[in-house]
């Protein structure tokens, strides 16, 4: 069965960096575009970034452009989100989601990132 | 950028009631609209894709309709396990996802 597992969250000081990982199994990872979506405490869903199935294209929300980098390693079935220059407003649960015809059909359980001094 | 609005922001209904949530796009998005259910502490779950298609395994009491700028999500008979927040999501501006602000559904 499909499994999507995020990791790498934690508490980090403002201005520092963190890398999130999303390990998948149960489907052909290299065939699917993948997204990161986040949710601040008590707030709604905010799309963060998407990467094409082959890594050839990447798009970002304006709120993270220039600070976050999405990448993938299809040989390891893993998606990444490198987050630099973190701010308090980046505090959220970060989910990765598989893209099926522009819908997120499989999601991980999320990993919490807290940016605080 | 396309903006999404949802109404109401919250509602309370009785078990067995028909529940309707609306989602409006700031411009024509054809049928490029999905609906998700999110229970507290859990990841979102895809219920409806392309405005009106029921995701495999989702109970038939859930349905969606609409096109262009106006969309409706309906629970035909509210069940206790349907307590959740529901989000619409558009994808006309590929490949960006834009989510609506959500509708919290409670049992009266």
Short mmCIF file of C-alpha atoms in Angstrom, two decimals:
data_model
loop_
_atom_site.label_atom_id
_atom_site.label_comp_id
_atom_site.label_asym_id
_atom_site.label_seq_id
_atom_site.Cartn_x
_atom_site.Cartn_y
_atom_site.Cartn_z
CA UNK A 1 0.00 0.00 0.00
CA UNK A 2 1.00 3.61 -0.46
CA UNK A 3 3.02 5.12 2.36
CA UNK A 4 4.16 8.74 2.67
CA UNK A 5 6.28 9.62 5.69
CA UNK A 6 7.68 13.07 6.43
CA UNK A 7 10.58 13.66 8.81
CA UNK A 8 13.07 16.32 9.79
CA UNK A 9 10.87 18.75 11.67
CA UNK A 10 11.84 20.31 14.98
CA UNK A 11 12.52 23.54 16.79
CA UNK A 12 14.87 25.94 15.04
CA UNK A 13 15.92 29.52 15.69
CA UNK A 14 14.92 32.32 13.33
CA UNK A 15 17.38 32.70 10.47
CA UNK A 16 18.56 29.11 10.66
CA UNK A 17 18.00 26.24 8.23
CA UNK A 18 16.23 22.90 8.26
CA UNK A 19 15.77 20.12 5.72
CA UNK A 20 12.62 18.08 5.58
CA UNK A 21 12.39 14.66 3.96
CA UNK A 22 9.44 12.72 2.63
CA UNK A 23 9.97 9.01 2.04
CA UNK A 24 7.42 7.21 -0.11
CA UNK A 25 6.66 3.61 -0.98
CA UNK A 26 3.92 1.65 -2.66
CA UNK A 27 3.90 3.54 -5.95
CA UNK A 28 6.28 4.53 -8.73
CA UNK A 29 7.66 7.73 -7.21
CA UNK A 30 9.47 8.84 -10.36
CA UNK A 31 6.18 9.02 -12.25
CA UNK A 32 4.50 11.63 -10.06
CA UNK A 33 4.81 15.32 -9.38
CA UNK A 34 5.02 16.02 -5.66
CA UNK A 35 3.97 18.93 -3.45
CA UNK A 36 4.74 20.40 -0.07
CA UNK A 37 1.78 21.96 1.75
CA UNK A 38 1.91 23.52 5.19
CA UNK A 39 -0.55 24.42 7.92
CA UNK A 40 0.21 26.93 10.63
CA UNK A 41 -1.27 26.16 14.06
CA UNK A 42 -5.02 26.69 13.97
CA UNK A 43 -4.92 27.93 10.37
CA UNK A 44 -5.82 26.65 6.92
CA UNK A 45 -3.80 24.86 4.29
CA UNK A 46 -1.10 26.76 2.37
CA UNK A 47 0.58 25.35 -0.70
CA UNK A 48 4.38 25.69 -0.53
CA UNK A 49 6.03 24.11 -3.57
CA UNK A 50 5.77 21.53 -6.34
CA UNK A 51 8.36 19.57 -8.26
CA UNK A 52 7.88 17.81 -11.54
CA UNK A 53 8.17 14.00 -11.61
CA UNK A 54 11.65 14.21 -13.13
CA UNK A 55 12.80 17.24 -11.18
CA UNK A 56 12.85 19.40 -14.30
CA UNK A 57 10.47 22.07 -13.01
CA UNK A 58 9.90 23.57 -9.61
CA UNK A 59 7.45 26.23 -8.47
CA UNK A 60 7.12 28.02 -5.15
CA UNK A 61 4.65 30.11 -3.21
CA UNK A 62 5.66 33.75 -3.04
CA UNK A 63 5.96 33.45 0.73
CA UNK A 64 8.90 31.02 0.46
CA UNK A 65 10.44 31.89 -2.90
CA UNK A 66 14.18 32.44 -2.62
CA UNK A 67 14.34 30.78 0.82
CA UNK A 68 13.03 27.25 0.27
CA UNK A 69 14.20 24.68 -2.26
CA UNK A 70 12.26 21.59 -3.25
CA UNK A 71 14.17 18.61 -4.63
CA UNK A 72 13.85 14.88 -5.06
CA UNK A 73 15.96 11.76 -5.37
CA UNK A 74 14.05 9.28 -7.49
CA UNK A 75 16.59 6.56 -6.75
CA UNK A 76 15.75 6.87 -3.06
CA UNK A 77 12.01 7.53 -3.45
CA UNK A 78 12.44 10.65 -1.37
CA UNK A 79 11.27 14.24 -1.62
CA UNK A 80 13.05 17.08 0.17
CA UNK A 81 12.40 20.63 1.28
CA UNK A 82 15.43 22.71 2.18
CA UNK A 83 14.31 25.65 4.27
CA UNK A 84 16.71 28.54 4.80
CA UNK A 85 16.38 31.89 6.55
CA UNK A 86 13.49 30.57 8.59
CA UNK A 87 11.01 32.99 10.11
CA UNK A 88 8.48 32.70 12.89
CA UNK A 89 5.71 32.68 10.27
CA UNK A 90 7.14 29.47 8.79
CA UNK A 91 6.02 27.62 11.92
CA UNK A 92 3.63 24.95 10.68
CA UNK A 93 2.99 21.29 10.07
CA UNK A 94 4.54 20.45 6.72
CA UNK A 95 2.87 17.80 4.58
CA UNK A 96 4.06 16.22 1.39
CA UNK A 97 1.44 15.07 -1.07
CA UNK A 98 1.38 13.10 -4.28
CA UNK A 99 -0.10 14.90 -7.27
CA UNK A 100 -2.65 12.97 -9.27
CA UNK A 101 -4.13 15.16 -12.01
CA UNK A 102 -3.60 18.25 -9.86
CA UNK A 103 -5.18 16.78 -6.74
CA UNK A 104 -3.32 15.64 -3.65
CA UNK A 105 -4.41 12.05 -3.43
CA UNK A 106 -1.91 10.70 -0.89
CA UNK A 107 -0.57 12.73 2.01
CA UNK A 108 1.85 12.03 4.81
CA UNK A 109 1.06 12.56 8.46
CA UNK A 110 3.06 15.79 8.52
CA UNK A 111 6.10 17.01 10.40
CA UNK A 112 6.03 20.02 12.72
CA UNK A 113 8.47 22.87 12.26
CA UNK A 114 8.66 25.44 15.02
CA UNK A 115 10.70 28.58 14.46
CA UNK A 116 11.41 30.22 17.78
CA UNK A 117 14.27 31.73 19.70
CA UNK B 1 -3.63 35.15 -8.77
CA UNK B 2 -6.87 33.26 -8.39
CA UNK B 3 -8.52 33.68 -5.01
CA UNK B 4 -10.87 31.17 -3.45
CA UNK B 5 -13.64 31.97 -0.97
CA UNK B 6 -15.73 29.51 0.98
CA UNK B 7 -18.96 29.91 2.87
CA UNK B 8 -19.94 29.48 5.54
CA UNK B 9 -16.74 29.52 7.58
CA UNK B 10 -18.41 27.20 10.07
CA UNK B 11 -21.72 25.46 10.56
CA UNK B 12 -23.53 23.24 13.04
CA UNK B 13 -26.03 20.68 11.87
CA UNK B 14 -27.85 17.67 13.22
CA UNK B 15 -27.11 14.07 12.34
CA UNK B 16 -29.02 13.27 9.18
CA UNK B 17 -29.14 16.85 7.94
CA UNK B 18 -28.17 17.89 4.47
CA UNK B 19 -25.08 20.11 4.57
CA UNK B 20 -24.00 22.41 1.76
CA UNK B 21 -20.75 24.36 1.44
CA UNK B 22 -20.01 26.76 -1.37
CA UNK B 23 -16.69 27.73 -2.91
CA UNK B 24 -16.20 30.62 -5.28
CA UNK B 25 -13.22 31.34 -7.52
CA UNK B 26 -12.20 34.87 -8.48
CA UNK B 27 -12.12 33.84 -12.14
CA UNK B 28 -13.21 30.98 -14.37
CA UNK B 29 -11.43 27.76 -13.39
CA UNK B 30 -13.57 25.41 -15.48
CA UNK B 31 -13.99 22.28 -13.33
CA UNK B 32 -10.49 22.37 -11.85
CA UNK B 33 -11.71 22.16 -8.29
CA UNK B 34 -11.10 19.55 -5.59
CA UNK B 35 -12.56 19.06 -2.11
CA UNK B 36 -10.77 17.74 0.96
CA UNK B 37 -11.78 16.69 4.44
CA UNK B 38 -9.41 17.28 7.34
CA UNK B 39 -10.04 15.91 10.79
CA UNK B 40 -8.18 17.39 13.79
CA UNK B 41 -4.56 16.30 13.91
CA UNK B 42 -4.81 14.45 10.62
CA UNK B 43 -3.73 15.04 7.05
CA UNK B 44 -6.25 16.23 4.47
CA UNK B 45 -8.13 13.54 2.60
CA UNK B 46 -9.24 13.94 -1.00
CA UNK B 47 -13.00 13.48 -1.34
CA UNK B 48 -13.99 15.03 -4.68
CA UNK B 49 -11.84 15.78 -7.72
CA UNK B 50 -12.59 17.73 -10.87
CA UNK B 51 -15.58 19.36 -9.14
CA UNK B 52 -17.89 16.36 -9.14
CA UNK B 53 -15.98 13.07 -9.19
CA UNK B 54 -16.07 10.98 -6.05
CA UNK B 55 -12.68 9.63 -5.01
CA UNK B 56 -12.52 5.86 -4.72
CA UNK B 57 -13.64 4.61 -1.33
CA UNK B 58 -15.41 7.82 -0.32
CA UNK B 59 -19.02 7.37 0.83
CA UNK B 60 -21.67 8.36 -1.67
CA UNK B 61 -23.27 10.83 0.74
CA UNK B 62 -20.52 13.22 -0.33
CA UNK B 63 -20.95 15.01 -3.65
CA UNK B 64 -19.76 18.04 -5.55
CA UNK B 65 -21.03 20.17 -8.38
CA UNK B 66 -20.37 23.38 -10.23
CA UNK B 67 -18.15 24.89 -12.85
CA UNK B 68 -16.47 28.13 -13.85
CA UNK B 69 -16.55 30.21 -10.65
CA UNK B 70 -19.21 28.65 -8.44
CA UNK B 71 -18.98 25.26 -6.77
CA UNK B 72 -20.97 23.35 -4.18
CA UNK B 73 -20.03 20.52 -1.84
CA UNK B 74 -22.84 18.53 -0.23
CA UNK B 75 -23.15 15.94 2.50
CA UNK B 76 -26.55 14.42 1.92
CA UNK B 77 -26.97 13.02 5.42
CA UNK B 78 -24.52 14.25 8.02
CA UNK B 79 -22.90 11.54 10.12
CA UNK B 80 -20.95 11.94 13.37
CA UNK B 81 -17.74 10.88 11.63
CA UNK B 82 -18.11 13.78 9.19
CA UNK B 83 -17.05 16.29 11.83
CA UNK B 84 -14.10 17.98 10.17
CA UNK B 85 -12.93 21.02 8.27
CA UNK B 86 -13.57 20.95 4.53
CA UNK B 87 -11.37 22.76 2.00
CA UNK B 88 -11.80 23.47 -1.65
CA UNK B 89 -8.67 23.67 -3.82
CA UNK B 90 -8.26 24.97 -7.36
CA UNK B 91 -5.54 24.20 -9.85
CA UNK B 92 -6.29 26.32 -12.87
CA UNK B 93 -3.08 28.30 -12.43
CA UNK B 94 -0.95 25.24 -12.96
CA UNK B 95 0.87 23.99 -11.10
CA UNK B 96 -0.04 26.04 -8.08
CA UNK B 97 -2.58 24.76 -5.61
CA UNK B 98 -4.81 27.40 -4.07
CA UNK B 99 -6.92 26.37 -1.10
CA UNK B 100 -10.06 27.97 0.18
CA UNK B 101 -10.08 29.13 3.80
CA UNK B 102 -12.02 26.10 5.00
CA UNK B 103 -15.42 25.33 6.50
CA UNK B 104 -15.61 23.76 9.94
CA UNK B 105 -18.53 21.38 10.34
CA UNK B 106 -19.83 20.47 13.81
CA UNK B 107 -22.71 18.42 15.14
CA UNK B 108 -25.52 20.43 16.73
#
